[in-house]
Short mmCIF file of N, CA and C and ligand atoms in Angstrom, two decimals:
data_model
loop_
_atom_site.label_atom_id
_atom_site.label_comp_id
_atom_site.label_asym_id
_atom_site.label_seq_id
_atom_site.Cartn_x
_atom_site.Cartn_y
_atom_site.Cartn_z
N UNK A 13 234.34 -11.66 177.95
CA UNK A 13 235.16 -11.77 178.78
C UNK A 13 234.66 -11.33 179.66
N UNK A 14 235.23 -11.85 181.29
CA UNK A 14 234.35 -11.26 182.75
C UNK A 14 233.86 -10.15 183.43
N UNK A 15 235.34 -9.73 183.00
CA UNK A 15 235.05 -7.91 183.38
C UNK A 15 233.53 -7.56 182.64
N UNK A 16 233.31 -7.24 181.17
CA UNK A 16 232.47 -7.31 181.11
C UNK A 16 231.30 -7.33 180.94
N UNK A 17 231.05 -8.59 182.02
CA UNK A 17 230.06 -8.87 182.37
C UNK A 17 230.05 -8.19 183.65
N UNK A 18 230.43 -7.64 184.08
CA UNK A 18 230.67 -6.56 185.54
C UNK A 18 230.39 -4.54 185.42
N UNK A 19 228.30 -4.40 185.93
CA UNK A 19 227.93 -3.35 185.28
C UNK A 19 228.74 -2.25 186.18
N UNK A 20 228.80 -1.15 185.55
CA UNK A 20 229.81 0.04 186.95
C UNK A 20 228.75 1.72 186.95
N UNK A 21 228.33 1.38 188.25
CA UNK A 21 227.32 3.18 188.84
C UNK A 21 228.21 3.70 188.75
N UNK A 22 227.57 4.80 188.48
CA UNK A 22 228.92 5.82 188.71
C UNK A 22 227.90 6.79 189.18
N UNK A 23 228.60 6.82 191.61
CA UNK A 23 228.23 8.45 192.30
C UNK A 23 227.04 7.11 193.46
N UNK A 24 227.58 5.57 193.10
CA UNK A 24 226.70 4.97 193.87
C UNK A 24 227.55 4.24 195.03
N UNK A 25 226.79 4.34 196.52
CA UNK A 25 226.38 4.94 196.66
C UNK A 25 226.52 6.72 197.23
N UNK A 26 227.62 7.39 196.97
CA UNK A 26 227.31 8.25 197.04
C UNK A 26 228.86 8.78 195.84
N UNK A 27 228.06 10.44 195.83
CA UNK A 27 229.15 11.14 195.12
C UNK A 27 230.55 10.87 194.99
N UNK A 28 231.05 10.29 193.35
CA UNK A 28 232.81 9.68 192.93
C UNK A 28 232.75 9.26 192.73
N UNK A 29 231.84 7.61 193.95
CA UNK A 29 232.30 6.28 193.68
C UNK A 29 231.58 5.27 192.53
N UNK A 30 232.62 4.95 193.04
CA UNK A 30 231.96 4.24 191.43
C UNK A 30 231.77 2.62 191.90
N UNK A 31 230.50 2.77 191.65
CA UNK A 31 230.23 0.32 192.68
C UNK A 31 229.97 -0.13 191.05
N UNK A 32 231.16 -0.70 191.84
CA UNK A 32 231.25 -1.91 190.71
C UNK A 32 230.62 -2.63 191.05
N UNK A 33 229.19 -2.97 189.48
CA UNK A 33 228.28 -4.32 190.14
C UNK A 33 227.52 -5.13 189.79
N UNK A 34 228.47 -7.24 190.96
CA UNK A 34 228.10 -7.94 189.93
C UNK A 34 226.70 -8.98 190.00
N UNK A 35 225.87 -7.42 190.04
CA UNK A 35 224.51 -8.39 189.75
C UNK A 35 224.49 -8.32 188.13
N UNK A 36 225.06 -7.86 187.27
CA UNK A 36 224.79 -8.39 185.88
C UNK A 36 225.33 -9.34 185.34
N UNK A 37 227.07 -10.33 186.59
CA UNK A 37 227.50 -11.35 186.43
C UNK A 37 227.38 -12.03 186.97
N UNK A 38 226.43 -12.10 187.63
CA UNK A 38 225.50 -13.62 188.47
C UNK A 38 224.31 -13.35 187.85
N UNK A 39 224.12 -12.60 187.07
CA UNK A 39 222.69 -12.83 186.55
C UNK A 39 223.00 -13.51 184.47
N UNK A 40 223.85 -13.90 184.56
CA UNK A 40 224.73 -14.28 182.84
C UNK A 40 225.02 -16.22 183.76
N UNK A 41 224.62 -16.92 183.21
CA UNK A 41 224.37 -18.46 184.13
C UNK A 41 226.19 -18.75 183.77
N UNK A 42 227.13 -18.32 182.39
CA UNK A 42 227.99 -18.82 181.36
C UNK A 42 229.58 -17.59 182.07
N UNK A 43 229.40 -16.52 183.06
CA UNK A 43 230.12 -15.07 183.76
C UNK A 43 230.12 -16.32 185.24
N UNK A 44 229.17 -16.75 185.51
CA UNK A 44 228.48 -16.48 187.09
C UNK A 44 229.50 -18.51 187.21
N UNK A 45 229.78 -19.24 186.14
CA UNK A 45 229.94 -20.40 186.29
C UNK A 45 231.27 -20.08 185.98
N UNK A 46 232.10 -19.33 185.16
CA UNK A 46 232.84 -19.19 184.99
C UNK A 46 233.84 -18.83 186.37
N UNK A 47 232.98 -17.11 187.28
CA UNK A 47 233.91 -16.75 188.07
C UNK A 47 233.63 -17.18 188.94
N UNK A 48 233.20 -18.30 189.67
CA UNK A 48 232.79 -20.17 190.62
C UNK A 48 234.49 -20.87 190.33
N UNK A 49 234.86 -21.58 188.46
CA UNK A 49 235.59 -21.98 188.86
C UNK A 49 237.16 -21.12 188.85
N UNK A 50 236.84 -20.81 188.32
CA UNK A 50 238.39 -19.63 188.67
C UNK A 50 238.63 -18.85 189.87
N UNK A 51 237.39 -19.05 190.65
CA UNK A 51 238.02 -18.76 192.23
C UNK A 51 238.72 -20.55 193.21
N UNK A 52 237.68 -21.14 192.71
CA UNK A 52 237.63 -22.36 193.10
C UNK A 52 239.24 -23.41 192.82
N UNK A 53 239.06 -22.77 191.64
CA UNK A 53 240.60 -23.84 190.99
C UNK A 53 241.94 -23.44 191.66
N UNK A 54 242.74 -22.03 192.17
CA UNK A 54 243.50 -22.60 193.22
C UNK A 54 243.53 -23.34 194.43
N UNK A 55 242.57 -23.96 195.23
CA UNK A 55 242.45 -24.54 195.62
C UNK A 55 242.07 -25.15 196.34
N UNK A 56 241.88 -26.62 194.60
CA UNK A 56 241.72 -27.38 194.76
C UNK A 56 242.62 -28.37 195.81
N UNK A 57 243.59 -28.69 195.63
CA UNK A 57 244.67 -29.39 196.78
C UNK A 57 245.19 -27.98 197.25
N UNK A 58 244.77 -27.19 198.44
CA UNK A 58 244.69 -26.81 199.15
C UNK A 58 244.13 -26.72 199.95
N UNK A 59 243.67 -28.80 200.45
CA UNK A 59 243.35 -28.96 201.86
C UNK A 59 242.05 -28.25 202.77
N UNK A 60 241.33 -26.66 202.12
CA UNK A 60 240.39 -26.03 202.49
C UNK A 60 239.74 -26.85 203.17
N UNK A 61 239.24 -26.34 204.51
CA UNK A 61 238.45 -26.59 206.06
C UNK A 61 237.33 -26.59 204.84
N UNK A 62 236.98 -25.37 205.01
CA UNK A 62 236.09 -24.54 205.59
C UNK A 62 235.79 -22.84 203.77
N UNK A 63 234.98 -22.87 204.20
CA UNK A 63 234.95 -21.82 202.73
C UNK A 63 234.65 -20.81 203.62
N UNK A 64 234.50 -19.51 203.95
CA UNK A 64 233.71 -17.71 204.83
C UNK A 64 233.53 -16.75 204.37
N UNK A 65 232.09 -16.88 203.71
CA UNK A 65 232.24 -15.61 202.89
C UNK A 65 231.70 -14.43 204.11
N UNK A 66 231.31 -13.48 203.02
CA UNK A 66 232.24 -11.66 203.67
C UNK A 66 230.36 -11.42 203.36
N UNK A 67 228.33 -11.22 204.38
CA UNK A 67 228.10 -10.80 203.91
C UNK A 67 227.79 -9.59 203.49
N UNK A 68 226.44 -8.77 201.38
CA UNK A 68 225.99 -9.47 201.90
C UNK A 68 226.39 -10.81 200.09
N UNK A 69 227.45 -10.65 199.05
CA UNK A 69 227.83 -10.52 197.72
C UNK A 69 228.68 -11.97 197.80
N UNK A 70 229.32 -11.10 199.29
CA UNK A 70 230.33 -13.13 200.12
C UNK A 70 229.95 -14.26 199.88
N UNK A 71 228.61 -13.89 199.98
CA UNK A 71 227.83 -15.14 200.99
C UNK A 71 227.13 -16.10 198.93
N UNK A 72 227.09 -15.43 198.55
CA UNK A 72 226.19 -15.61 196.37
C UNK A 72 227.44 -16.78 196.63
N UNK A 73 228.83 -15.77 196.60
CA UNK A 73 230.48 -16.45 195.49
C UNK A 73 230.59 -17.61 196.71
N UNK A 74 230.46 -17.24 198.04
CA UNK A 74 230.65 -18.16 198.75
C UNK A 74 230.65 -19.26 199.24
N UNK A 75 229.59 -19.55 198.77
CA UNK A 75 229.14 -20.46 198.81
C UNK A 75 228.95 -21.90 198.15
N UNK A 76 228.88 -20.23 196.93
CA UNK A 76 229.03 -21.79 195.36
C UNK A 76 230.39 -22.19 195.77
N UNK A 77 231.49 -21.06 195.70
CA UNK A 77 232.94 -22.23 195.75
C UNK A 77 232.54 -22.64 196.82
N UNK A 78 232.30 -23.15 197.91
CA UNK A 78 232.64 -24.15 198.71
C UNK A 78 231.86 -25.58 198.41
N UNK A 79 230.08 -25.25 197.68
CA UNK A 79 229.57 -26.40 196.40
C UNK A 79 231.12 -26.87 195.37
N UNK A 80 231.40 -26.46 195.21
CA UNK A 80 232.41 -26.72 194.11
C UNK A 80 233.44 -27.22 194.64
N UNK A 81 234.40 -26.65 195.98
CA UNK A 81 235.50 -27.57 196.69
C UNK A 81 234.86 -29.20 197.38
N UNK A 82 233.68 -28.85 197.76
CA UNK A 82 232.82 -30.15 198.95
C UNK A 82 233.17 -29.59 199.75
N UNK A 83 233.18 -28.56 200.47
CA UNK A 83 233.41 -27.85 202.24
C UNK A 83 232.66 -27.46 202.62
N UNK A 84 232.52 -26.64 203.63
CA UNK A 84 231.08 -26.51 204.60
C UNK A 84 231.60 -24.78 204.88
N UNK A 85 230.40 -23.64 204.79
CA UNK A 85 230.29 -22.40 204.89
C UNK A 85 229.97 -22.38 205.80
N UNK A 86 230.96 -20.27 206.02
CA UNK A 86 231.34 -20.18 207.21
C UNK A 86 230.30 -18.84 206.92
N UNK A 87 229.41 -17.87 206.92
CA UNK A 87 228.64 -17.22 207.15
C UNK A 87 229.60 -16.13 208.03
N UNK A 88 230.05 -14.02 207.96
CA UNK A 88 230.48 -13.77 208.62
C UNK A 88 229.42 -12.30 208.09
N UNK A 89 229.19 -11.96 209.60
CA UNK A 89 228.02 -10.47 208.92
C UNK A 89 228.02 -9.78 209.68
N UNK A 90 226.84 -9.20 209.32
CA UNK A 90 226.76 -7.91 209.57
C UNK A 90 226.60 -7.92 211.39
N UNK A 91 226.93 -6.53 212.65
CA UNK A 91 226.69 -7.11 214.63
C UNK A 91 225.28 -7.26 214.16
N UNK A 92 224.55 -8.49 215.06
CA UNK A 92 223.63 -8.37 215.75
C UNK A 92 222.82 -9.10 214.46
N UNK A 93 223.27 -10.48 214.06
CA UNK A 93 222.33 -10.77 212.91
C UNK A 93 222.32 -13.02 213.07
N UNK A 94 223.20 -13.13 213.95
CA UNK A 94 223.34 -14.68 214.22
C UNK A 94 222.62 -14.50 215.33
N UNK A 95 222.18 -15.73 216.04
CA UNK A 95 221.79 -16.16 216.59
C UNK A 95 222.68 -16.75 217.69
N UNK A 96 223.67 -17.03 217.33
CA UNK A 96 224.49 -18.36 218.76
C UNK A 96 225.61 -17.35 219.79
N UNK A 97 226.08 -18.11 219.84
CA UNK A 97 227.16 -17.34 220.63
C UNK A 97 228.35 -16.59 219.53
N UNK A 98 228.74 -15.64 219.62
CA UNK A 98 229.77 -14.81 218.45
C UNK A 98 230.76 -13.63 218.94
N UNK A 99 231.75 -14.22 218.81
CA UNK A 99 232.66 -13.77 218.37
C UNK A 99 232.66 -12.62 217.30
N UNK A 100 233.35 -11.37 217.07
CA UNK A 100 233.41 -9.92 216.47
C UNK A 100 234.90 -9.67 216.45
N UNK A 101 234.31 -7.97 215.58
CA UNK A 101 235.61 -7.43 215.44
C UNK A 101 234.89 -6.62 214.64
N UNK A 102 235.24 -5.21 214.93
CA UNK A 102 235.08 -4.29 214.70
C UNK A 102 236.48 -3.49 213.75
N UNK A 103 236.51 -2.43 212.50
CA UNK A 103 236.92 -1.93 212.17
C UNK A 103 236.29 -0.60 211.58
N UNK A 104 237.66 0.39 210.94
CA UNK A 104 236.89 1.80 211.10
C UNK A 104 236.97 1.54 210.15
N UNK A 105 235.60 2.30 208.94
CA UNK A 105 235.09 3.01 207.26
C UNK A 105 235.81 4.54 207.99
N UNK A 106 235.30 5.16 206.43
CA UNK A 106 235.85 6.30 206.30
C UNK A 106 235.23 6.72 207.64
N UNK A 107 234.05 7.25 207.80
CA UNK A 107 233.11 7.71 208.15
C UNK A 107 232.76 7.03 209.81
N UNK A 108 233.14 6.99 211.34
CA UNK A 108 232.64 5.97 212.69
C UNK A 108 233.21 4.47 212.24
N UNK A 109 232.69 3.10 212.85
CA UNK A 109 233.39 1.89 213.67
C UNK A 109 232.02 0.58 211.68
N UNK A 110 232.11 -0.41 211.92
CA UNK A 110 231.74 -1.06 211.90
C UNK A 110 231.46 -2.40 212.77
N UNK A 111 231.41 -3.46 212.84
CA UNK A 111 231.45 -4.85 213.46
C UNK A 111 230.77 -5.77 212.53
N UNK A 112 231.21 -6.30 212.60
CA UNK A 112 230.93 -8.03 211.76
C UNK A 112 231.34 -8.96 212.68
N UNK A 113 230.84 -10.31 212.73
CA UNK A 113 230.27 -11.37 213.46
C UNK A 113 230.48 -12.88 212.73
N UNK A 114 230.73 -13.95 214.04
CA UNK A 114 231.05 -15.09 213.31
C UNK A 114 230.78 -15.38 214.45
N UNK A 115 229.79 -17.21 214.78
CA UNK A 115 229.52 -17.28 215.17
C UNK A 115 230.94 -17.73 216.49
N UNK A 116 230.69 -18.60 216.75
CA UNK A 116 232.36 -19.02 218.16
C UNK A 116 232.73 -20.80 218.09
N UNK A 117 231.61 -21.27 217.44
CA UNK A 117 231.36 -22.30 217.57
C UNK A 117 232.08 -23.20 216.03
N UNK A 118 231.49 -22.17 215.11
CA UNK A 118 231.89 -22.58 213.96
C UNK A 118 233.78 -23.05 213.03
N UNK A 119 234.02 -22.26 213.61
CA UNK A 119 235.36 -22.81 212.88
C UNK A 119 236.07 -23.37 214.08
N UNK A 120 236.56 -24.99 214.31
CA UNK A 120 237.92 -25.12 215.18
C UNK A 120 239.27 -24.70 215.05
N UNK A 121 239.95 -25.03 216.19
CA UNK A 121 241.28 -24.46 216.41
C UNK A 121 242.13 -24.99 215.35
N UNK A 122 242.56 -23.82 214.21
CA UNK A 122 244.11 -25.15 212.49
C UNK A 122 243.02 -24.43 212.00
N UNK A 123 241.43 -25.34 211.07
CA UNK A 123 240.62 -25.74 210.86
C UNK A 123 241.56 -24.80 209.14
N UNK A 124 241.39 -25.24 208.03
CA UNK A 124 241.69 -24.57 207.11
C UNK A 124 241.03 -24.12 206.71
N UNK A 125 241.20 -22.24 205.73
CA UNK A 125 239.82 -21.71 206.28
C UNK A 125 240.45 -20.72 204.88
N UNK A 126 239.71 -20.59 203.87
CA UNK A 126 239.57 -19.47 202.41
C UNK A 126 238.24 -18.32 202.97
N UNK A 127 238.77 -17.36 202.49
CA UNK A 127 238.05 -16.11 202.52
C UNK A 127 237.84 -16.03 201.21
N UNK A 128 236.41 -15.57 201.23
CA UNK A 128 236.07 -15.17 199.45
C UNK A 128 234.73 -13.82 200.33
N UNK A 129 235.25 -12.51 199.07
CA UNK A 129 234.02 -11.70 199.48
C UNK A 129 234.02 -11.36 197.37
N UNK A 130 233.22 -10.11 196.93
CA UNK A 130 233.33 -9.50 195.91
C UNK A 130 233.82 -8.99 195.72
N UNK A 131 234.64 -7.37 196.52
CA UNK A 131 235.43 -6.98 195.79
C UNK A 131 236.24 -7.27 197.42
N UNK A 132 237.75 -6.45 197.10
CA UNK A 132 238.50 -6.16 198.14
C UNK A 132 239.23 -4.36 197.22
N UNK A 133 238.76 -3.89 198.11
CA UNK A 133 239.28 -2.24 197.42
C UNK A 133 240.08 -1.72 198.91
N UNK A 134 240.22 -1.00 200.30
CA UNK A 134 241.13 -0.38 200.69
C UNK A 134 241.26 -2.28 202.10
N UNK A 135 240.55 -2.61 201.82
CA UNK A 135 241.18 -4.29 202.65
C UNK A 135 240.46 -3.93 204.04
N UNK A 136 239.62 -2.70 205.00
CA UNK A 136 239.45 -3.60 206.02
C UNK A 136 238.72 -3.83 206.45
N UNK A 137 237.59 -4.26 205.19
CA UNK A 137 236.39 -5.31 205.47
C UNK A 137 237.30 -6.27 205.94
N UNK A 138 237.81 -7.38 204.87
CA UNK A 138 238.63 -8.39 204.22
C UNK A 138 240.23 -8.52 205.73
N UNK A 139 240.85 -8.08 206.48
CA UNK A 139 241.32 -8.05 207.19
C UNK A 139 240.98 -7.43 208.54
N UNK A 140 239.71 -7.81 208.66
CA UNK A 140 238.22 -7.78 209.94
C UNK A 140 238.46 -8.83 209.31
N UNK A 141 237.46 -9.63 208.75
CA UNK A 141 237.21 -11.15 209.14
C UNK A 141 238.27 -11.93 208.98
N UNK A 142 239.93 -11.73 208.14
CA UNK A 142 240.89 -12.30 208.86
C UNK A 142 241.22 -12.82 210.49
N UNK A 143 241.23 -11.24 210.96
CA UNK A 143 241.23 -10.83 212.45
C UNK A 143 239.88 -12.39 213.43
N UNK A 144 238.63 -11.61 212.74
CA UNK A 144 238.52 -12.54 213.36
C UNK A 144 238.30 -14.15 212.78
N UNK A 145 238.50 -14.31 211.80
CA UNK A 145 238.89 -15.74 211.61
C UNK A 145 239.86 -16.59 212.72
N UNK A 146 241.24 -15.47 212.54
CA UNK A 146 241.86 -15.86 212.93
C UNK A 146 242.41 -16.04 215.39
N UNK A 147 240.93 -15.44 215.46
CA UNK A 147 240.32 -15.14 216.79
C UNK A 147 240.02 -16.92 217.47
N UNK A 148 239.38 -17.30 216.29
CA UNK A 148 239.04 -18.75 217.18
C UNK A 148 240.28 -20.01 216.94
N UNK A 149 241.95 -18.63 215.51
CA UNK A 149 242.53 -19.69 216.31
C UNK A 149 241.92 -21.12 214.33
N UNK A 150 241.84 -20.04 213.73
CA UNK A 150 242.12 -20.76 212.42
C UNK A 150 243.22 -20.61 212.05
N UNK A 151 242.91 -21.12 210.61
CA UNK A 151 244.34 -20.58 208.95
C UNK A 151 244.00 -20.11 208.55
N UNK A 152 243.66 -19.38 208.34
CA UNK A 152 244.10 -18.30 206.61
C UNK A 152 244.23 -18.78 205.95
N UNK A 153 244.56 -19.43 204.47
CA UNK A 153 245.31 -19.81 203.78
C UNK A 153 244.82 -19.36 203.20
N UNK A 154 244.17 -18.55 202.49
CA UNK A 154 244.09 -18.17 201.35
C UNK A 154 242.65 -16.35 200.91
N UNK A 155 243.05 -15.98 200.05
CA UNK A 155 241.38 -14.59 199.75
C UNK A 155 241.33 -15.64 198.75
N UNK A 156 239.35 -15.05 198.44
CA UNK A 156 239.71 -14.76 196.62
C UNK A 156 238.82 -13.90 196.58
N UNK A 157 238.95 -13.41 195.22
CA UNK A 157 237.58 -11.71 195.07
C UNK A 157 237.54 -12.28 194.12
N UNK A 158 236.40 -11.76 193.56
CA UNK A 158 235.98 -11.16 191.62
C UNK A 158 236.46 -10.78 190.54
N UNK A 159 236.66 -8.87 192.33
CA UNK A 159 237.50 -8.31 191.44
C UNK A 159 237.95 -7.71 192.88
N UNK A 160 239.03 -7.17 191.89
CA UNK A 160 240.69 -6.26 193.39
C UNK A 160 240.35 -4.73 192.21
N UNK A 161 240.19 -2.98 193.41
CA UNK A 161 240.53 -2.52 193.28
C UNK A 161 241.96 -1.90 193.77
N UNK A 162 243.49 -2.58 192.74
CA UNK A 162 245.02 -2.74 193.61
C UNK A 162 245.08 -1.35 193.88
N UNK A 163 244.61 0.34 194.08
CA UNK A 163 245.02 1.04 193.94
C UNK A 163 244.88 1.51 195.41
N UNK A 164 243.54 0.16 195.87
CA UNK A 164 243.71 1.16 196.87
C UNK A 164 244.35 0.27 198.12
N UNK A 165 244.18 -0.74 197.59
CA UNK A 165 245.99 -1.24 198.53
C UNK A 165 245.21 -2.63 199.59
N UNK A 166 244.42 -2.66 199.01
CA UNK A 166 243.89 -3.74 199.48
C UNK A 166 244.42 -4.99 200.26
N UNK A 167 244.76 -5.40 198.64
CA UNK A 167 245.12 -6.91 198.66
C UNK A 167 246.98 -7.34 199.04
N UNK A 168 247.12 -6.17 198.69
CA UNK A 168 248.20 -5.60 199.29
C UNK A 168 248.57 -5.92 200.77
N UNK A 169 247.52 -5.17 201.16
CA UNK A 169 247.66 -5.18 202.92
C UNK A 169 247.46 -6.72 203.20
N UNK A 170 246.53 -7.53 203.19
CA UNK A 170 246.01 -9.12 203.09
C UNK A 170 247.47 -9.72 202.51
N UNK A 171 247.88 -9.99 201.74
CA UNK A 171 249.35 -10.18 200.90
C UNK A 171 250.81 -10.28 202.08
N UNK A 172 251.17 -8.72 203.12
CA UNK A 172 251.40 -8.58 203.91
C UNK A 172 251.41 -9.59 205.63
N UNK A 173 249.86 -10.21 205.22
CA UNK A 173 249.16 -10.75 206.46
C UNK A 173 250.26 -12.26 206.14
N UNK A 174 250.72 -12.15 205.29
CA UNK A 174 251.19 -14.10 204.85
C UNK A 174 250.17 -14.38 204.29
N UNK A 175 249.01 -14.09 203.44
CA UNK A 175 247.29 -14.88 203.50
C UNK A 175 247.94 -14.92 201.46
N UNK A 176 248.05 -15.92 201.66
CA UNK A 176 247.67 -16.14 199.97
C UNK A 176 246.12 -14.83 198.74
N UNK A 177 246.59 -14.42 197.95
CA UNK A 177 245.64 -13.83 197.22
C UNK A 177 244.85 -13.29 196.29
N UNK A 178 244.23 -14.22 195.07
CA UNK A 178 244.07 -15.12 193.99
C UNK A 178 242.17 -13.53 194.00
N UNK A 179 242.60 -13.07 192.71
CA UNK A 179 241.17 -12.22 192.49
C UNK A 179 240.86 -12.57 190.83
N UNK A 180 240.00 -12.34 189.99
CA UNK A 180 239.84 -12.69 188.82
C UNK A 180 239.78 -10.91 188.19
N UNK A 181 239.22 -10.07 188.51
CA UNK A 181 238.70 -8.86 187.46
C UNK A 181 239.88 -7.77 188.59
N UNK A 182 240.33 -6.99 187.66
CA UNK A 182 241.01 -5.62 188.46
C UNK A 182 240.74 -4.68 187.54
N UNK A 183 240.34 -3.36 188.08
CA UNK A 183 239.34 -2.30 188.04
C UNK A 183 240.86 -1.65 188.47
N UNK A 184 241.98 -0.64 187.47
CA UNK A 184 242.70 0.86 188.03
C UNK A 184 241.65 1.92 189.04
N UNK A 185 242.37 2.56 189.35
CA UNK A 185 241.74 3.93 189.92
C UNK A 185 240.71 3.21 190.83
N UNK A 186 239.87 2.85 191.28
CA UNK A 186 238.84 3.01 192.78
C UNK A 186 237.71 2.54 191.78
P1 LIG B 225 236.78 -2.58 201.85
O1 LIG B 225 236.36 -2.50 203.20
O2 LIG B 225 237.32 -1.02 201.27
O3 LIG B 225 238.10 -3.37 201.07
O4 LIG B 225 235.95 -2.93 201.35
C1 LIG B 225 234.88 -4.04 200.53
C2 LIG B 225 233.53 -4.43 200.97
O5 LIG B 225 233.04 -2.88 200.12
C3 LIG B 225 233.43 -5.58 200.08
O6 LIG B 225 232.16 -6.07 200.73
C4 LIG B 225 232.50 -4.81 198.79
O7 LIG B 225 231.25 -5.28 198.16
C5 LIG B 225 232.04 -2.90 199.04
N1 LIG B 225 232.75 -2.57 198.66
C6 LIG B 225 234.16 -1.01 198.08
N2 LIG B 225 234.54 -0.44 197.39
C7 LIG B 225 232.84 -1.09 196.71
C8 LIG B 225 232.56 -0.60 194.70
N3 LIG B 225 233.73 0.53 194.08
N4 LIG B 225 232.09 -1.23 194.40
C9 LIG B 225 231.17 -2.13 195.03
N5 LIG B 225 231.44 -2.50 195.95
C10 LIG B 225 232.50 -1.90 197.28
#
């Protein structure tokens, strides 16, 4: 089972967090293949224009999904990493704020985008990514995650903004 290939590391990066580590899934060829196939299958007829992936694990999975769909890939990065003209969105963390950026010309108005990341928890990161994509008038048609932590409410919050959400593995609790 895909879930069995995900390693849980307690108290990382801080006490009380159960870190869901997908490096063990990625290292297992059959599991990686299955995860990409399952992330891709809901969208094969959705006329996806581009896949956007969130730094850093969203790059690994998102680029593979883009290849499987035959689309281009757009990186959404942490502040200060992209060389060209960017758009940016800041969002609240438990302590302080974080900023994500994307090249302003990465997508055109009306382009249909699928957002991919490894995991959705509170949804703060994914909702910020959706704001970023919508700021250049891209149409976010859906979002895919390997892991959903449903009790933290992120997937529900994303669905509330009108986005179809598809995830492969759920871990109850946090
Ligand atoms: P959130 O913005 O709360 O939905 O958090 C999602 C982002 O934080 C994703 O990019 C994840 O990679 C990372 N993340 C949050 N919680 C965990 C966790 N328990 N295990 C692994 N990564 C996590």
